[in-house]
Short mmCIF file of C-alpha atoms and ligand atoms in Angstrom, two decimals:
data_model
loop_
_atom_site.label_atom_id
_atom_site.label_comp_id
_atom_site.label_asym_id
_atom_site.label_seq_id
_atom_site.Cartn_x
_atom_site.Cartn_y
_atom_site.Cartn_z
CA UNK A 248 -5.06 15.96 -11.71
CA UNK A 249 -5.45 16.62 -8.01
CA UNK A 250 -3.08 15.45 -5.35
CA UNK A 251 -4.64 15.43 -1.58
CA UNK A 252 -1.65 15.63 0.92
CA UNK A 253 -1.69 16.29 4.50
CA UNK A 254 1.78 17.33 6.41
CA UNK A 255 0.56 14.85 9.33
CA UNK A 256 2.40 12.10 7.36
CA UNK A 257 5.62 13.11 9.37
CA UNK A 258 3.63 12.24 12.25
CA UNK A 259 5.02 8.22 11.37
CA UNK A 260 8.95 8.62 11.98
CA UNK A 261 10.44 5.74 13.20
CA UNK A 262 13.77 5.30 14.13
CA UNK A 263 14.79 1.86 12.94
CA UNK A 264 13.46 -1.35 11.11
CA UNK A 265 15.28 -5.09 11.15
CA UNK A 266 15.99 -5.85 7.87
CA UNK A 267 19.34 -7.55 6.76
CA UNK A 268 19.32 -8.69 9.82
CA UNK A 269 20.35 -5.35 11.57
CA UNK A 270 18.58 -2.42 13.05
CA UNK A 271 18.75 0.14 10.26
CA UNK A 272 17.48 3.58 9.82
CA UNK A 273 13.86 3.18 7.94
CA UNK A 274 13.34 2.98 5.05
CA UNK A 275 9.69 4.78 4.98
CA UNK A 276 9.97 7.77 5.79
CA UNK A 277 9.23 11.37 5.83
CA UNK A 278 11.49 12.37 3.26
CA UNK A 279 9.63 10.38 0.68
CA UNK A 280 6.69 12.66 1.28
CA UNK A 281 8.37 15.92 0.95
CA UNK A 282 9.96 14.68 -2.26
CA UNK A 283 7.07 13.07 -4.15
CA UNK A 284 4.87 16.93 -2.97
CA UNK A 285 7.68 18.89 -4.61
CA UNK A 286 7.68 17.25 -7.77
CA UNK A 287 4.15 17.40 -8.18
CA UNK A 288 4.21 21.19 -7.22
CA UNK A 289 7.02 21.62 -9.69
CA UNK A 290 5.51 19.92 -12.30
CA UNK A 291 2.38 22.08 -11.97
CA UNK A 292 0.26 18.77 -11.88
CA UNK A 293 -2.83 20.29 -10.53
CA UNK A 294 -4.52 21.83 -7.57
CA UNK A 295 -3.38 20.33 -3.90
CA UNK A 296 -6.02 19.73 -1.58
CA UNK A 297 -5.74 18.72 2.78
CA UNK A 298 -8.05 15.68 2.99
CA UNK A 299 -11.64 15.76 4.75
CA UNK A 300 -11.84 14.45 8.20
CA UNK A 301 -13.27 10.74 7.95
CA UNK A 302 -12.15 9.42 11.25
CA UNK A 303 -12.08 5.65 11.64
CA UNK A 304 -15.29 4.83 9.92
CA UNK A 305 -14.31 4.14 6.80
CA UNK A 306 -11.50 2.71 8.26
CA UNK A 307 -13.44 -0.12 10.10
CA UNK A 308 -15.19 -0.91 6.72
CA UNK A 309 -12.06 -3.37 5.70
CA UNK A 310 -10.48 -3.68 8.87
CA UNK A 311 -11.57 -5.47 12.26
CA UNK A 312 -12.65 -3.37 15.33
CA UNK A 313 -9.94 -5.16 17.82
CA UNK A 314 -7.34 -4.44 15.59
CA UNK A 315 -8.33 -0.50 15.13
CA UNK A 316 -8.88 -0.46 18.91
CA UNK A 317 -5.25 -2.02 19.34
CA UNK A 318 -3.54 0.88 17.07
CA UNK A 319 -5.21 3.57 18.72
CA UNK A 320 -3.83 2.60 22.11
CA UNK A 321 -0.74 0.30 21.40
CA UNK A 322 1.60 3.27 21.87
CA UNK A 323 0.26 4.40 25.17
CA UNK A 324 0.41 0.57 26.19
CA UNK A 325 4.22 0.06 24.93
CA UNK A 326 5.35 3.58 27.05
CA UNK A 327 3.55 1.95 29.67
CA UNK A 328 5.27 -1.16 29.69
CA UNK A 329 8.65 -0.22 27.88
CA UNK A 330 9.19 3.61 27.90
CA UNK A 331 8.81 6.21 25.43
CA UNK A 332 11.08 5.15 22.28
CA UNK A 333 9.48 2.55 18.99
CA UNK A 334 7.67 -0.66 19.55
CA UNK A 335 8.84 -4.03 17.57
CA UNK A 336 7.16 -7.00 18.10
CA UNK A 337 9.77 -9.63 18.52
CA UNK A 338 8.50 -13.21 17.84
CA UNK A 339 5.27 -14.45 16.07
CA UNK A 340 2.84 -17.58 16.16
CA UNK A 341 3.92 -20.79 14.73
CA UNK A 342 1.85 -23.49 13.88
CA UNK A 343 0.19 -25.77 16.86
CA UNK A 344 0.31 -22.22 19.10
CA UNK A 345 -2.83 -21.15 19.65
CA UNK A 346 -4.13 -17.78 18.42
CA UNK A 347 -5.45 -15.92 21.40
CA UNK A 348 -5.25 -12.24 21.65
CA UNK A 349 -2.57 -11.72 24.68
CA UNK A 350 -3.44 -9.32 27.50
CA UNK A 351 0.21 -7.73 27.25
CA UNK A 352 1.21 -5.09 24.77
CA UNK A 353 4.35 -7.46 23.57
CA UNK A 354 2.06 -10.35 22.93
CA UNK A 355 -0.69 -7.91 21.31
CA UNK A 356 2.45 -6.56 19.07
CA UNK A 357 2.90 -9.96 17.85
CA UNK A 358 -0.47 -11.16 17.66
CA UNK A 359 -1.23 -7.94 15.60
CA UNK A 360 2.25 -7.64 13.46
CA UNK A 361 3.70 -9.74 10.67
CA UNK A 362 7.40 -8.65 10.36
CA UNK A 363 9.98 -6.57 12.58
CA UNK A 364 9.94 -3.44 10.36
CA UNK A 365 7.40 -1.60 11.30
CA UNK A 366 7.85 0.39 14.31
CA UNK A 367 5.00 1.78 16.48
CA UNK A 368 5.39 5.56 17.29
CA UNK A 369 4.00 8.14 18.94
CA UNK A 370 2.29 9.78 16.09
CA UNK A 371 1.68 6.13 14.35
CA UNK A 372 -2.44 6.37 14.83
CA UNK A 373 -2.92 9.63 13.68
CA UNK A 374 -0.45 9.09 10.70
CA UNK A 375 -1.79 6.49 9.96
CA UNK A 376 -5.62 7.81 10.17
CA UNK A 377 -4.60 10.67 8.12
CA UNK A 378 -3.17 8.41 5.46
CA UNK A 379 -6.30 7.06 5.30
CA UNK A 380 -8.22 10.24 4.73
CA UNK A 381 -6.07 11.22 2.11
CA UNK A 382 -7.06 8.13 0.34
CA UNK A 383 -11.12 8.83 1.11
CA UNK A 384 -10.86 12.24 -0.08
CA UNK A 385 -9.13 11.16 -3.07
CA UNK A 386 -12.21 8.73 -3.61
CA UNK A 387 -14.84 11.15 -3.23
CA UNK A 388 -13.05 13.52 -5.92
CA UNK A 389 -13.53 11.01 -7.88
CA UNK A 390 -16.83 9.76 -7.42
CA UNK A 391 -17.65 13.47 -8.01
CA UNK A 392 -16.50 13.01 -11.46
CA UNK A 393 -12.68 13.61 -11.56
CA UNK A 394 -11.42 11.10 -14.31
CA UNK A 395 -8.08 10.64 -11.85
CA UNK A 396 -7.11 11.89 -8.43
CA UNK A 397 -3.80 11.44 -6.62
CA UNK A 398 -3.77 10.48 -2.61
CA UNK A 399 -0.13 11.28 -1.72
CA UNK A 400 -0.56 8.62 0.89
CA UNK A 401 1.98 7.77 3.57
CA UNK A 402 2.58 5.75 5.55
CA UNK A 403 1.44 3.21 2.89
CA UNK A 404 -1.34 0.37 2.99
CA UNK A 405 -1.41 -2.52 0.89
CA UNK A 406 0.53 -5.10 3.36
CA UNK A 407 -2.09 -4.14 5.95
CA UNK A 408 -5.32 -6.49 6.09
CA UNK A 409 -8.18 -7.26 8.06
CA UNK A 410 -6.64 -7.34 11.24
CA UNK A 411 -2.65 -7.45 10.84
CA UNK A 412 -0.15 -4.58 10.41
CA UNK A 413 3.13 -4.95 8.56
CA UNK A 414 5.43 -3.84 6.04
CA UNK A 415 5.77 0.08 6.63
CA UNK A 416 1.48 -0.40 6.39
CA UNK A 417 -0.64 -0.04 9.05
CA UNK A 418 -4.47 0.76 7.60
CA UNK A 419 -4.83 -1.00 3.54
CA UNK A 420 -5.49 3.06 2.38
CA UNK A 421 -6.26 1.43 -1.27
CA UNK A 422 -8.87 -1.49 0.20
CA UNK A 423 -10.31 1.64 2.37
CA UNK A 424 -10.76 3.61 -0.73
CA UNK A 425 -12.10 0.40 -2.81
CA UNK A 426 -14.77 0.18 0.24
CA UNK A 427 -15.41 3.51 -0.31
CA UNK A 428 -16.23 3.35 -4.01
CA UNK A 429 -18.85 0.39 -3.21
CA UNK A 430 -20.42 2.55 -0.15
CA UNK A 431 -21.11 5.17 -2.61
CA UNK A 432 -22.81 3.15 -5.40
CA UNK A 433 -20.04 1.76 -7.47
CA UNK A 434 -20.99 -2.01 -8.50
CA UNK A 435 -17.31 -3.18 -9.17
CA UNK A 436 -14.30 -1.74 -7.92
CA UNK A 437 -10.26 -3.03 -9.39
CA UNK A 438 -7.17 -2.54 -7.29
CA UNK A 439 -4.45 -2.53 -9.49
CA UNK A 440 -1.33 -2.94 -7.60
CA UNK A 441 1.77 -2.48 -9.05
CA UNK A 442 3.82 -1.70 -5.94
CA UNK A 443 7.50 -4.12 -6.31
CA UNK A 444 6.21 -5.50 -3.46
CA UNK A 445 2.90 -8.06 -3.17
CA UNK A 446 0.02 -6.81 -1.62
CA UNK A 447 -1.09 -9.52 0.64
CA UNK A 448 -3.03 -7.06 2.70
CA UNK A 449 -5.86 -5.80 0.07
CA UNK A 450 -5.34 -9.49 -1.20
CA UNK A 451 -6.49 -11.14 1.65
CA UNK A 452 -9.14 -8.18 2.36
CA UNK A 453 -10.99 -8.85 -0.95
CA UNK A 454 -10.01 -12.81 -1.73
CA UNK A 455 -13.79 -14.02 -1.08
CA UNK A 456 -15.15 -11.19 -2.60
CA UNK A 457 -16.08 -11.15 -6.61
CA UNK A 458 -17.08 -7.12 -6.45
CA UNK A 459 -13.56 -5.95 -5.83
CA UNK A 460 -11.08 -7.63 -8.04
CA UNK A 461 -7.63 -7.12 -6.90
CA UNK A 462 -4.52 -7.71 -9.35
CA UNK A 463 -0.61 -7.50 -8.25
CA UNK A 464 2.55 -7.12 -10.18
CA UNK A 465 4.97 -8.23 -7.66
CA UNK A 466 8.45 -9.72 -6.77
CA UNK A 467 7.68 -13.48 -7.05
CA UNK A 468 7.50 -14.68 -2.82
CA UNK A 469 9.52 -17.38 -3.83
CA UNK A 470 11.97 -15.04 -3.99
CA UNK A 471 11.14 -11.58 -1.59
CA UNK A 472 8.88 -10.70 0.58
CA UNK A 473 6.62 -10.85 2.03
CA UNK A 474 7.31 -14.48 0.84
CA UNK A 475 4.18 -16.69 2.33
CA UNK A 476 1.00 -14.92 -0.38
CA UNK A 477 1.48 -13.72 -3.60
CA UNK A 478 1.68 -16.82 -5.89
CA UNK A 479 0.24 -17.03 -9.63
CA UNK A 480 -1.90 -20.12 -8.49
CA UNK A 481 -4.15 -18.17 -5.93
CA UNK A 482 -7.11 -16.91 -8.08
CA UNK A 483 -9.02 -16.29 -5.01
CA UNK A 484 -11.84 -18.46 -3.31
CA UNK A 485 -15.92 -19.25 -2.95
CA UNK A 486 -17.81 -16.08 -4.63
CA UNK A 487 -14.58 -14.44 -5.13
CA UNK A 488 -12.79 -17.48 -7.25
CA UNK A 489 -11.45 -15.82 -10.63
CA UNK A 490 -11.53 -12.09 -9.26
CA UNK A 491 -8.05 -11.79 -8.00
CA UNK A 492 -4.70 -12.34 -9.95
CA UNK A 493 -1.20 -12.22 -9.48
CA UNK A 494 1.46 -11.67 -11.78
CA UNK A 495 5.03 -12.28 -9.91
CA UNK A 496 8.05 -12.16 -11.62
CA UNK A 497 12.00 -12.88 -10.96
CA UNK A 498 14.42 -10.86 -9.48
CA UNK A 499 15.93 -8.57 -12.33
CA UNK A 500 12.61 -8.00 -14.07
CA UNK A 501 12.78 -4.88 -16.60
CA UNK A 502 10.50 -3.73 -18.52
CA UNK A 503 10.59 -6.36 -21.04
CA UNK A 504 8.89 -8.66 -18.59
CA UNK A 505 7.32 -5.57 -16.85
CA UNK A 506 5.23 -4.18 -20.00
CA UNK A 507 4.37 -7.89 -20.84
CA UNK A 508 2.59 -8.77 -17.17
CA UNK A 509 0.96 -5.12 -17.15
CA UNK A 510 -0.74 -5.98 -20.43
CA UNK A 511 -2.02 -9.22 -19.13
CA UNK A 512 -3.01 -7.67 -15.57
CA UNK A 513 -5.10 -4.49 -17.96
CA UNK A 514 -6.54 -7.32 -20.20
CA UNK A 515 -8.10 -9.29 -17.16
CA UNK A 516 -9.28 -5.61 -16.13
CA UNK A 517 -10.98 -4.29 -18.89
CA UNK A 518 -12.86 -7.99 -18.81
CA UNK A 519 -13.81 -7.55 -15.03
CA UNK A 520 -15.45 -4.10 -16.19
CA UNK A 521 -15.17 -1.90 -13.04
CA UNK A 522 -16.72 1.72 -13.07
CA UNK A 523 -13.18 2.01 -10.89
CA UNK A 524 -9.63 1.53 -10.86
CA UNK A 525 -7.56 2.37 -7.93
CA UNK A 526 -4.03 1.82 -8.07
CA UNK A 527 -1.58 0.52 -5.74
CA UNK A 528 1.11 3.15 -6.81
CA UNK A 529 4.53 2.08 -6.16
CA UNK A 530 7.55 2.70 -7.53
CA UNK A 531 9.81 0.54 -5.63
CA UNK A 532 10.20 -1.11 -9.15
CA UNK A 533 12.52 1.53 -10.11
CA UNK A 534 16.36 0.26 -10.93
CA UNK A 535 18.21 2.05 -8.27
CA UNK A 536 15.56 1.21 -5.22
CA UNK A 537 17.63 0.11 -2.54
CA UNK A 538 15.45 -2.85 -1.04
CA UNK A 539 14.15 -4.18 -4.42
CA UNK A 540 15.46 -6.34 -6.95
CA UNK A 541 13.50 -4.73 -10.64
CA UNK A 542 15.08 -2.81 -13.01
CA UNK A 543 12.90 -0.46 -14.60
CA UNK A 544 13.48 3.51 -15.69
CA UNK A 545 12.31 6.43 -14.98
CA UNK A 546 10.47 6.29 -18.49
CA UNK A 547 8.87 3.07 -17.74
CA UNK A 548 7.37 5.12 -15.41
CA UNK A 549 5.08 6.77 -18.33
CA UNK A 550 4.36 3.77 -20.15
CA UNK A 551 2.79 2.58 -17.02
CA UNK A 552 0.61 5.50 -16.15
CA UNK A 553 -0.34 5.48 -20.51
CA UNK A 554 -1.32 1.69 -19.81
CA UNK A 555 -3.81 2.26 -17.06
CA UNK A 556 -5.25 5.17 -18.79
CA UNK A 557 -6.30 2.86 -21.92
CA UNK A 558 -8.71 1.18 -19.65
CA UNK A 559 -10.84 4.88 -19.86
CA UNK A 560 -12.22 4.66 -16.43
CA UNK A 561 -12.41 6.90 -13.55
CA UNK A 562 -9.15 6.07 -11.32
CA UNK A 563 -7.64 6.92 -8.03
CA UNK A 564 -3.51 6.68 -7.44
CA UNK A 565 -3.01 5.71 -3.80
CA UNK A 566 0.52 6.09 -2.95
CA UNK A 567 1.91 3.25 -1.73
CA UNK A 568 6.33 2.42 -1.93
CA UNK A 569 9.25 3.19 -3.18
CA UNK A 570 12.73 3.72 -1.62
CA UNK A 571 15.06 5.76 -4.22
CA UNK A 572 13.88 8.72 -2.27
CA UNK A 573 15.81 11.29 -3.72
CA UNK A 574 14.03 10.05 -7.48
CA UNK A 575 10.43 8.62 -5.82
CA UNK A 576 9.04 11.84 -7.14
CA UNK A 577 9.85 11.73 -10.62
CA UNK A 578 9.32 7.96 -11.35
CA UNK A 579 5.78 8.27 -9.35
CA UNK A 580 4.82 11.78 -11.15
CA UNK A 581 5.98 9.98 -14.31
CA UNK A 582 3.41 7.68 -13.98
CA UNK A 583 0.60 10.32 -13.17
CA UNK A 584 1.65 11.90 -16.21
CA UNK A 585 1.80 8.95 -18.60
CA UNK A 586 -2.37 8.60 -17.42
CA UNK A 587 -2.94 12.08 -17.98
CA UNK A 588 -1.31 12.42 -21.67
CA UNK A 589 -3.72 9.66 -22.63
CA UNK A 590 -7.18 10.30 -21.43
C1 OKP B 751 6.57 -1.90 1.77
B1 OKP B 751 5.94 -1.51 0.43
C2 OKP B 751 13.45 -6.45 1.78
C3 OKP B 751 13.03 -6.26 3.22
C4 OKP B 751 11.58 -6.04 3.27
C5 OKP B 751 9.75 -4.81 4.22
C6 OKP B 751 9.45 -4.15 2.93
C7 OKP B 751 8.13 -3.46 2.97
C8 OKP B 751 7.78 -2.77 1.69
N1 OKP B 751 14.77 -6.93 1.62
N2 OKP B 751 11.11 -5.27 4.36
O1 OKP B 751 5.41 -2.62 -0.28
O2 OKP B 751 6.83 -0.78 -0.42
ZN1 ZN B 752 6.87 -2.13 -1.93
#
């Protein structure tokens, strides 16, 4: 299949995210994307294509105009303010505060942010507007008939919603690309998410909605974060009641428990009937990922790309996590591969 990858990834570099409690080098970065384009180059996977410019159109399709107009200029704000080095919000609304939009970049930060590990840069907005056309270019290949396409996305998307960044995500590339496939004629779009991680962004994007199912495979929030969305009892709500489903599971899932949820998450698929599947592609699952709790192999890696593949429909990888740098490449080409011996 295709890959569409743009070098303006390395445009997001931060410096540090709080996690552990301490400032530590992130965890997203550039690396990842240099690794996951060499293994699809040396695996001869197909053809790699620079996205189309799409600009913020398709962008503001899932996400709220205040909250695109606040990335565009939140780094020019924070220099402003702070100097030139990353922005971190540093406290958040509790309940009883109100939620009014502050006229201060550190109150905008917070309004804006969910957690402490995603910096602001320099390069953050066009990053993470590139990301995003990787992911529309990826969705137009396949509206044009390719039976899969992979957008070698980064910085990732699916903790980013309507209007709230977090979690390495800024823009929800996978809910732009779902919006995407409706625009252009598709009646029922699935986001299959199978990032370690739960995807509270294209979640909450889609939750009243019953033309874009969304389904996650996730670390149970009980457990990991992002902690406060992502349990089994939230089927969704109003028109979109039944058309989203999660699947958590414990710390020190393998495959065994793995393979079993990704058979129930394809089984409520195939009965949804999209024309559609994009997937939330992360590999953060992977035993040696070193801010994840799963245990699953490199081969798993196959049997999850031969799973998706038995749906038969037209389907669009959107990179989304994974932290084992050095082996992101072969688990997430593993699973490009798995789709492709099987169709
Ligand atoms: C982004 B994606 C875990 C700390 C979590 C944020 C993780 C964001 C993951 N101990 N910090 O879903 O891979
Ligand atoms: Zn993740």
């Amino acid at each position: 299949m295709k890959t569409i990858f743009t070098e303006d990834h390395r445009l997001q570099d931060g410096k540090a995210e709080l996690i552990d409690g301490k400032l530590m080098p992130c965890f997203e970065m550039p690396r990842r994307a240099e690794i996951l384009i060499a293994r699809v180059r040396d695996q001869k996977l197909g053809e790699v294509l620079a996205p189309e410019k799409f600009g913020a159109d398709p962008v503001l399709r899932v996400h709220k105009p205040e909250f695109v107009r606040f990335l565009e200029t939140a780094w020019d704000e924070w220099v402003a303010q702070h100097g030139s080095y990353d922005a971190l919000p540093l406290n958040w609304i509790a309940p009883g505060m109100r939620r009014l939009l502050p006229e201060t970049i550190d109150g905008k930060l917070s309004y804006f942010s969910f957690d402490a590990g995603t910096p602001i840069t320099a390069g953050t907005w066009r990053a993470a507007i590139a990301s995003a056309e990787v992911a529309m270019t990826g969705m137009k290949l396949v509206k044009g008939g390719e039976r899969g396409a992979f957008s070698l996305c980064r910085p990732p998307g699916h903790h980013a919603g309507s209007d709230f960044y977090g979690g390495y995500c800024f823009f929800n590339n996978a809910a732009i690309a779902a919006q995407g496939f409706r625009d252009g004629g598709a009646a029922r779009v699935a986001i299959l998410d199978v990032d370690y991680h739960h995807g509270n962004g294209s979640q909450e994007i889609f939750y009243k909605r019953d033309d874009v199912m969304t389904i996650s495979i996730h670390a149970d929030p009980k457990q990991e974060f992002p902690f406060f969305l992502g349990h089994a009892d939230e089927r969704g709500e109003g028109r979109g009641e039944g058309f989203h489903l999660n699947l958590p599971l414990r710390w020190g899932a393998a495959w065994a428990e793995y393979g079993h949820a990704l058979d129930t998450a394809m089984r409520r698929l195939t009965e949804f009937s999209p024309d559609v599947i994009v997937v939330s592609l992360g590999v953060d699952t992977f035993e040696k990922d070193p801010i994840s709790k799963f245990k699953l192999k490199h081969e798993d890696y196959l049997r999850i790309g031969e799973a998706i593949a038995a749906a038969g429909k037209p389907t669009l990888f959107i990179m989304e996590g994974g932290y084992a740098v050095e082996e992101l490449g072969i688990n997430a080409v593993n699973v490009l591969q798995g789709f492709e011996a099987k169709i």
